[in-house]
Amino acid sequence: MFLFSIMGYYFFGYKSSDAESDKEHWGDLGKAMLTLFSYVTVEGWTDLQAELDKRDMHGSRIYTIIFIFMGHFIFTNVFIGLVIMNIHEATENYRRDQEIEREQIVQRKKEYMIQRQHNEVRQMLEKQNRGDYTNFYDMVKEFQSTLRHDDYVISVDLATNLTWIEAAITSLDHMENTVYRLQMLHFEMVNLLAMMMEKKLKERYGM
């Protein structure tokens, strides 16, 4: 922009005669810079060009078109692009910092929950060794009552994983029911085959 202001001052404001130069807009570098700023914003540039045309500076149109194309369509878009990129980068950094902070909070809470669960499991094992529980189910129920809905499940050791214990007990119950039903089905099938065999024997020997 400084280079174009020098060129504008030399082409349009350097001459001593007012009829041959536009000293109001191009009389010095400061005025030339302000005029070029009007070109960049595309605000009133037609009036500025009309003043140059009145003084038969027809070559100024090439100068105006080149600067408006470069200043308005290229530099302005590049500037806007840089601003958008900086905003996007700042937003990504803020989101990344928030995620790191959230992960740290979750990690601290997880460590606290795991430590608390380990302590409770150790206390229950001590009670079991002293004979405070009648069976394993009572111990699991007491451990379950100490858990909250936001507790983390320990998956390192399945022996202390409440979810695994509940799933194992439920699976055993379903397995027992399945075995019982299979036994009943097997008994019905054997009984039906025996009845069919007995009927065929009676028909064959006329019994």
PDB file of C-alpha atoms in Angstrom:
ATOM      1  CA  MET A   1       0.000   0.000   0.000  1.00  0.00           C
ATOM      2  CA  PHE A   2       2.902   2.343   0.734  1.00  0.00           C
ATOM      3  CA  LEU A   3       4.359   1.611  -2.692  1.00  0.00           C
ATOM      4  CA  PHE A   4       1.048   2.383  -4.407  1.00  0.00           C
ATOM      5  CA  SER A   5       0.726   5.608  -2.412  1.00  0.00           C
ATOM      6  CA  ILE A   6       4.131   6.725  -3.693  1.00  0.00           C
ATOM      7  CA  MET A   7       3.103   5.837  -7.233  1.00  0.00           C
ATOM      8  CA  GLY A   8      -0.221   7.663  -6.829  1.00  0.00           C
ATOM      9  CA  TYR A   9       1.495  10.746  -5.453  1.00  0.00           C
ATOM     10  CA  TYR A  10       3.998  10.726  -8.317  1.00  0.00           C
ATOM     11  CA  PHE A  11       1.401  10.151 -11.058  1.00  0.00           C
ATOM     12  CA  PHE A  12      -1.538  12.232  -9.811  1.00  0.00           C
ATOM     13  CA  GLY A  13      -0.346  14.753  -7.210  1.00  0.00           C
ATOM     14  CA  TYR A  14       3.261  15.572  -7.984  1.00  0.00           C
ATOM     15  CA  LYS A  15       2.653  18.091 -10.739  1.00  0.00           C
ATOM     16  CA  SER A  16       2.528  21.736  -9.731  1.00  0.00           C
ATOM     17  CA  SER A  17      -0.512  22.692 -11.805  1.00  0.00           C
ATOM     18  CA  ASP A  18      -3.929  22.019 -10.235  1.00  0.00           C
ATOM     19  CA  ALA A  19      -5.351  21.304 -13.669  1.00  0.00           C
ATOM     20  CA  GLU A  20      -2.897  18.477 -14.194  1.00  0.00           C
ATOM     21  CA  SER A  21      -2.912  17.015 -10.660  1.00  0.00           C
ATOM     22  CA  ASP A  22      -5.383  16.192  -7.892  1.00  0.00           C
ATOM     23  CA  LYS A  23      -3.652  17.633  -4.866  1.00  0.00           C
ATOM     24  CA  GLU A  24      -6.768  17.277  -2.721  1.00  0.00           C
ATOM     25  CA  HIS A  25      -6.501  13.492  -2.765  1.00  0.00           C
ATOM     26  CA  TRP A  26      -2.936  12.839  -3.959  1.00  0.00           C
ATOM     27  CA  GLY A  27      -1.056  15.956  -2.821  1.00  0.00           C
ATOM     28  CA  ASP A  28       1.200  14.090  -0.365  1.00  0.00           C
ATOM     29  CA  LEU A  29       1.795  10.596   0.953  1.00  0.00           C
ATOM     30  CA  GLY A  30      -0.716  10.978   3.773  1.00  0.00           C
ATOM     31  CA  LYS A  31      -3.523  11.994   1.428  1.00  0.00           C
ATOM     32  CA  ALA A  32      -2.527   9.253  -0.987  1.00  0.00           C
ATOM     33  CA  MET A  33      -2.729   6.661   1.808  1.00  0.00           C
ATOM     34  CA  LEU A  34      -6.215   7.854   2.790  1.00  0.00           C
ATOM     35  CA  THR A  35      -7.301   7.728  -0.840  1.00  0.00           C
ATOM     36  CA  LEU A  36      -5.992   4.196  -1.212  1.00  0.00           C
ATOM     37  CA  PHE A  37      -7.853   3.238   1.951  1.00  0.00           C
ATOM     38  CA  SER A  38     -11.033   4.412   0.223  1.00  0.00           C
ATOM     39  CA  TYR A  39     -10.099   2.181  -2.697  1.00  0.00           C
ATOM     40  CA  VAL A  40      -9.633  -0.782  -0.373  1.00  0.00           C
ATOM     41  CA  THR A  41     -13.046  -0.276   1.227  1.00  0.00           C
ATOM     42  CA  VAL A  42     -14.572   0.442  -2.227  1.00  0.00           C
ATOM     43  CA  GLU A  43     -16.340   3.422  -0.680  1.00  0.00           C
ATOM     44  CA  GLY A  44     -16.536   6.464  -2.966  1.00  0.00           C
ATOM     45  CA  TRP A  45     -13.850   5.263  -5.334  1.00  0.00           C
ATOM     46  CA  THR A  46     -15.960   6.275  -8.338  1.00  0.00           C
ATOM     47  CA  ASP A  47     -15.899   9.920  -7.210  1.00  0.00           C
ATOM     48  CA  LEU A  48     -12.134   9.763  -6.817  1.00  0.00           C
ATOM     49  CA  GLN A  49     -11.775   8.275 -10.271  1.00  0.00           C
ATOM     50  CA  ALA A  50     -14.095  10.936 -11.690  1.00  0.00           C
ATOM     51  CA  GLU A  51     -11.785  13.646 -10.322  1.00  0.00           C
ATOM     52  CA  LEU A  52      -8.860  12.029 -12.128  1.00  0.00           C
ATOM     53  CA  ASP A  53     -10.874  11.712 -15.344  1.00  0.00           C
ATOM     54  CA  LYS A  54     -11.664  15.433 -15.231  1.00  0.00           C
ATOM     55  CA  ARG A  55      -7.938  16.090 -15.458  1.00  0.00           C
ATOM     56  CA  ASP A  56      -7.566  13.748 -18.449  1.00  0.00           C
ATOM     57  CA  MET A  57      -5.643  11.162 -16.441  1.00  0.00           C
ATOM     58  CA  HIS A  58      -7.054   8.219 -18.346  1.00  0.00           C
ATOM     59  CA  GLY A  59      -4.141   5.995 -17.387  1.00  0.00           C
ATOM     60  CA  SER A  60      -5.361   6.283 -13.814  1.00  0.00           C
ATOM     61  CA  ARG A  61      -8.097   3.767 -14.559  1.00  0.00           C
ATOM     62  CA  ILE A  62      -5.527   1.015 -14.978  1.00  0.00           C
ATOM     63  CA  TYR A  63      -3.916   2.069 -11.691  1.00  0.00           C
ATOM     64  CA  THR A  64      -7.309   2.104  -9.929  1.00  0.00           C
ATOM     65  CA  ILE A  65      -8.403  -1.263 -11.294  1.00  0.00           C
ATOM     66  CA  ILE A  66      -5.106  -2.928 -10.373  1.00  0.00           C
ATOM     67  CA  PHE A  67      -5.092  -1.558  -6.834  1.00  0.00           C
ATOM     68  CA  ILE A  68      -8.774  -2.317  -6.167  1.00  0.00           C
ATOM     69  CA  PHE A  69      -8.279  -5.850  -7.448  1.00  0.00           C
ATOM     70  CA  MET A  70      -5.196  -6.388  -5.305  1.00  0.00           C
ATOM     71  CA  GLY A  71      -6.266  -4.395  -2.258  1.00  0.00           C
ATOM     72  CA  HIS A  72      -9.932  -5.274  -2.018  1.00  0.00           C
ATOM     73  CA  PHE A  73     -10.238  -8.735  -3.526  1.00  0.00           C
ATOM     74  CA  ILE A  74      -6.876 -10.195  -2.479  1.00  0.00           C
ATOM     75  CA  PHE A  75      -5.453  -8.418   0.573  1.00  0.00           C
ATOM     76  CA  THR A  76      -8.826  -7.985   2.268  1.00  0.00           C
ATOM     77  CA  ASN A  77      -9.724 -11.638   1.785  1.00  0.00           C
ATOM     78  CA  VAL A  78      -6.281 -12.700   2.976  1.00  0.00           C
ATOM     79  CA  PHE A  79      -6.676 -10.534   6.065  1.00  0.00           C
ATOM     80  CA  ILE A  80     -10.128 -11.966   6.772  1.00  0.00           C
ATOM     81  CA  GLY A  81      -8.757 -15.469   6.226  1.00  0.00           C
ATOM     82  CA  LEU A  82      -5.949 -14.846   8.715  1.00  0.00           C
ATOM     83  CA  VAL A  83      -8.431 -13.555  11.282  1.00  0.00           C
ATOM     84  CA  ILE A  84     -10.649 -16.611  10.802  1.00  0.00           C
ATOM     85  CA  MET A  85      -7.645 -18.941  11.074  1.00  0.00           C
ATOM     86  CA  ASN A  86      -6.512 -17.264  14.293  1.00  0.00           C
ATOM     87  CA  ILE A  87     -10.011 -17.501  15.761  1.00  0.00           C
ATOM     88  CA  HIS A  88     -10.237 -21.162  14.756  1.00  0.00           C
ATOM     89  CA  GLU A  89      -6.821 -21.902  16.256  1.00  0.00           C
ATOM     90  CA  ALA A  90      -7.731 -20.118  19.486  1.00  0.00           C
ATOM     91  CA  THR A  91     -11.006 -22.054  19.647  1.00  0.00           C
ATOM     92  CA  GLU A  92      -9.219 -25.364  19.097  1.00  0.00           C
ATOM     93  CA  ASN A  93      -6.665 -24.539  21.790  1.00  0.00           C
ATOM     94  CA  TYR A  94      -9.439 -23.632  24.215  1.00  0.00           C
ATOM     95  CA  ARG A  95     -11.328 -26.847  23.431  1.00  0.00           C
ATOM     96  CA  ARG A  96      -8.131 -28.878  23.821  1.00  0.00           C
ATOM     97  CA  ASP A  97      -7.409 -27.262  27.190  1.00  0.00           C
ATOM     98  CA  GLN A  98     -10.968 -27.975  28.313  1.00  0.00           C
ATOM     99  CA  GLU A  99     -10.657 -31.628  27.286  1.00  0.00           C
ATOM    100  CA  ILE A 100      -7.336 -31.984  29.111  1.00  0.00           C
ATOM    101  CA  GLU A 101      -8.799 -30.399  32.230  1.00  0.00           C
ATOM    102  CA  ARG A 102     -11.874 -32.635  32.016  1.00  0.00           C
ATOM    103  CA  GLU A 103      -9.704 -35.737  31.614  1.00  0.00           C
ATOM    104  CA  GLN A 104      -7.620 -34.736  34.615  1.00  0.00           C
ATOM    105  CA  ILE A 105     -10.746 -34.280  36.735  1.00  0.00           C
ATOM    106  CA  VAL A 106     -12.109 -37.647  35.615  1.00  0.00           C
ATOM    107  CA  GLN A 107      -8.755 -39.308  36.290  1.00  0.00           C
ATOM    108  CA  ARG A 108      -8.573 -37.881  39.813  1.00  0.00           C
ATOM    109  CA  LYS A 109     -12.135 -38.960  40.502  1.00  0.00           C
ATOM    110  CA  LYS A 110     -11.445 -42.413  39.102  1.00  0.00           C
ATOM    111  CA  GLU A 111      -8.363 -42.825  41.270  1.00  0.00           C
ATOM    112  CA  TYR A 112     -10.363 -41.771  44.320  1.00  0.00           C
ATOM    113  CA  MET A 113     -13.189 -44.206  43.517  1.00  0.00           C
ATOM    114  CA  ILE A 114     -10.795 -47.085  42.881  1.00  0.00           C
ATOM    115  CA  GLN A 115      -8.967 -46.431  46.134  1.00  0.00           C
ATOM    116  CA  ARG A 116     -12.238 -46.261  48.044  1.00  0.00           C
ATOM    117  CA  GLN A 117     -13.491 -49.490  46.495  1.00  0.00           C
ATOM    118  CA  HIS A 118     -10.218 -51.246  47.279  1.00  0.00           C
ATOM    119  CA  ASN A 119     -10.499 -50.142  50.883  1.00  0.00           C
ATOM    120  CA  GLU A 120     -14.085 -51.371  51.098  1.00  0.00           C
ATOM    121  CA  VAL A 121     -13.179 -54.714  49.527  1.00  0.00           C
ATOM    122  CA  ARG A 122     -10.305 -55.105  51.985  1.00  0.00           C
ATOM    123  CA  GLN A 123     -12.636 -54.330  54.882  1.00  0.00           C
ATOM    124  CA  MET A 124     -15.172 -56.880  53.634  1.00  0.00           C
ATOM    125  CA  LEU A 125     -12.490 -59.530  53.277  1.00  0.00           C
ATOM    126  CA  GLU A 126     -11.395 -58.833  56.829  1.00  0.00           C
ATOM    127  CA  LYS A 127     -15.004 -59.190  57.989  1.00  0.00           C
ATOM    128  CA  GLN A 128     -15.314 -62.427  56.054  1.00  0.00           C
ATOM    129  CA  ASN A 129     -12.189 -63.778  57.704  1.00  0.00           C
ATOM    130  CA  ARG A 130     -13.677 -62.901  61.085  1.00  0.00           C
ATOM    131  CA  GLY A 131     -16.889 -64.697  60.112  1.00  0.00           C
ATOM    132  CA  ASP A 132     -19.160 -61.637  60.017  1.00  0.00           C
ATOM    133  CA  TYR A 133     -20.861 -62.860  56.813  1.00  0.00           C
ATOM    134  CA  THR A 134     -22.958 -65.991  56.572  1.00  0.00           C
ATOM    135  CA  ASN A 135     -22.283 -66.451  52.848  1.00  0.00           C
ATOM    136  CA  PHE A 136     -20.683 -64.798  49.844  1.00  0.00           C
ATOM    137  CA  TYR A 137     -23.982 -63.304  48.671  1.00  0.00           C
ATOM    138  CA  ASP A 138     -24.303 -61.196  51.836  1.00  0.00           C
ATOM    139  CA  MET A 139     -20.825 -59.835  51.302  1.00  0.00           C
ATOM    140  CA  VAL A 140     -21.640 -58.877  47.697  1.00  0.00           C
ATOM    141  CA  LYS A 141     -24.893 -57.202  48.760  1.00  0.00           C
ATOM    142  CA  GLU A 142     -23.093 -55.081  51.333  1.00  0.00           C
ATOM    143  CA  PHE A 143     -20.468 -54.133  48.794  1.00  0.00           C
ATOM    144  CA  GLN A 144     -23.217 -53.209  46.343  1.00  0.00           C
ATOM    145  CA  SER A 145     -24.874 -50.950  48.907  1.00  0.00           C
ATOM    146  CA  THR A 146     -21.660 -48.932  49.235  1.00  0.00           C
ATOM    147  CA  LEU A 147     -21.505 -48.152  45.515  1.00  0.00           C
ATOM    148  CA  ARG A 148     -22.995 -45.038  43.958  1.00  0.00           C
ATOM    149  CA  HIS A 149     -24.264 -44.609  40.424  1.00  0.00           C
ATOM    150  CA  ASP A 150     -21.213 -42.516  39.477  1.00  0.00           C
ATOM    151  CA  ASP A 151     -18.632 -45.005  40.756  1.00  0.00           C
ATOM    152  CA  TYR A 152     -16.198 -46.486  38.282  1.00  0.00           C
ATOM    153  CA  VAL A 153     -16.150 -50.233  37.820  1.00  0.00           C
ATOM    154  CA  ILE A 154     -12.807 -51.862  38.514  1.00  0.00           C
ATOM    155  CA  SER A 155     -11.983 -54.104  35.584  1.00  0.00           C
ATOM    156  CA  VAL A 156      -8.418 -54.991  36.557  1.00  0.00           C
ATOM    157  CA  ASP A 157      -9.399 -57.727  38.974  1.00  0.00           C
ATOM    158  CA  LEU A 158     -12.617 -59.585  38.196  1.00  0.00           C
ATOM    159  CA  ALA A 159     -12.842 -60.822  41.764  1.00  0.00           C
ATOM    160  CA  THR A 160     -13.640 -57.269  42.903  1.00  0.00           C
ATOM    161  CA  ASN A 161     -15.725 -56.284  39.876  1.00  0.00           C
ATOM    162  CA  LEU A 162     -19.319 -55.953  41.039  1.00  0.00           C
ATOM    163  CA  THR A 163     -20.658 -55.994  37.503  1.00  0.00           C
ATOM    164  CA  TRP A 164     -18.811 -59.214  36.760  1.00  0.00           C
ATOM    165  CA  ILE A 165     -20.006 -60.792  40.023  1.00  0.00           C
ATOM    166  CA  GLU A 166     -23.629 -59.901  39.299  1.00  0.00           C
ATOM    167  CA  ALA A 167     -23.308 -61.162  35.719  1.00  0.00           C
ATOM    168  CA  ALA A 168     -21.725 -64.399  36.933  1.00  0.00           C
ATOM    169  CA  ILE A 169     -24.463 -65.011  39.508  1.00  0.00           C
ATOM    170  CA  THR A 170     -27.177 -64.221  36.966  1.00  0.00           C
ATOM    171  CA  SER A 171     -25.511 -66.488  34.407  1.00  0.00           C
ATOM    172  CA  LEU A 172     -25.374 -69.324  36.942  1.00  0.00           C
ATOM    173  CA  ASP A 173     -29.066 -68.875  37.698  1.00  0.00           C
ATOM    174  CA  HIS A 174     -29.933 -68.929  34.001  1.00  0.00           C
ATOM    175  CA  MET A 175     -27.660 -71.909  33.481  1.00  0.00           C
ATOM    176  CA  GLU A 176     -29.358 -73.809  36.280  1.00  0.00           C
ATOM    177  CA  ASN A 177     -32.788 -73.031  34.837  1.00  0.00           C
ATOM    178  CA  THR A 178     -31.612 -74.020  31.358  1.00  0.00           C
ATOM    179  CA  VAL A 179     -30.207 -77.334  32.582  1.00  0.00           C
ATOM    180  CA  TYR A 180     -33.433 -78.062  34.450  1.00  0.00           C
ATOM    181  CA  ARG A 181     -35.546 -77.334  31.376  1.00  0.00           C
ATOM    182  CA  LEU A 182     -33.279 -79.470  29.199  1.00  0.00           C
ATOM    183  CA  GLN A 183     -33.642 -82.319  31.665  1.00  0.00           C
ATOM    184  CA  MET A 184     -37.425 -81.962  31.606  1.00  0.00           C
ATOM    185  CA  LEU A 185     -37.411 -81.867  27.801  1.00  0.00           C
ATOM    186  CA  HIS A 186     -35.199 -84.948  27.680  1.00  0.00           C
ATOM    187  CA  PHE A 187     -37.543 -86.760  30.060  1.00  0.00           C
ATOM    188  CA  GLU A 188     -40.569 -85.861  27.924  1.00  0.00           C
ATOM    189  CA  MET A 189     -38.828 -87.027  24.749  1.00  0.00           C
ATOM    190  CA  VAL A 190     -37.812 -90.347  26.333  1.00  0.00           C
ATOM    191  CA  ASN A 191     -41.302 -90.846  27.718  1.00  0.00           C
ATOM    192  CA  LEU A 192     -42.864 -90.111  24.321  1.00  0.00           C
ATOM    193  CA  LEU A 193     -40.494 -92.500  22.527  1.00  0.00           C
ATOM    194  CA  ALA A 194     -41.232 -95.207  25.084  1.00  0.00           C
ATOM    195  CA  MET A 195     -44.974 -94.784  24.582  1.00  0.00           C
ATOM    196  CA  MET A 196     -44.596 -94.949  20.787  1.00  0.00           C
ATOM    197  CA  MET A 197     -42.428 -98.056  21.035  1.00  0.00           C
ATOM    198  CA  GLU A 198     -44.897 -99.725  23.358  1.00  0.00           C
ATOM    199  CA  LYS A 199     -47.779 -98.925  20.990  1.00  0.00           C
ATOM    200  CA  LYS A 200     -45.949-100.420  17.996  1.00  0.00           C
ATOM    201  CA  LEU A 201     -45.104-103.572  19.929  1.00  0.00           C
ATOM    202  CA  LYS A 202     -48.752-104.020  20.892  1.00  0.00           C
ATOM    203  CA  GLU A 203     -49.843-103.565  17.282  1.00  0.00           C
ATOM    204  CA  ARG A 204     -47.264-106.059  16.003  1.00  0.00           C
ATOM    205  CA  TYR A 205     -47.911-108.839  18.482  1.00  0.00           C
ATOM    206  CA  GLY A 206     -51.611-108.166  18.986  1.00  0.00           C
ATOM    207  CA  MET A 207     -51.285-107.540  22.623  1.00  0.00           C
TER     208      MET A 207
END
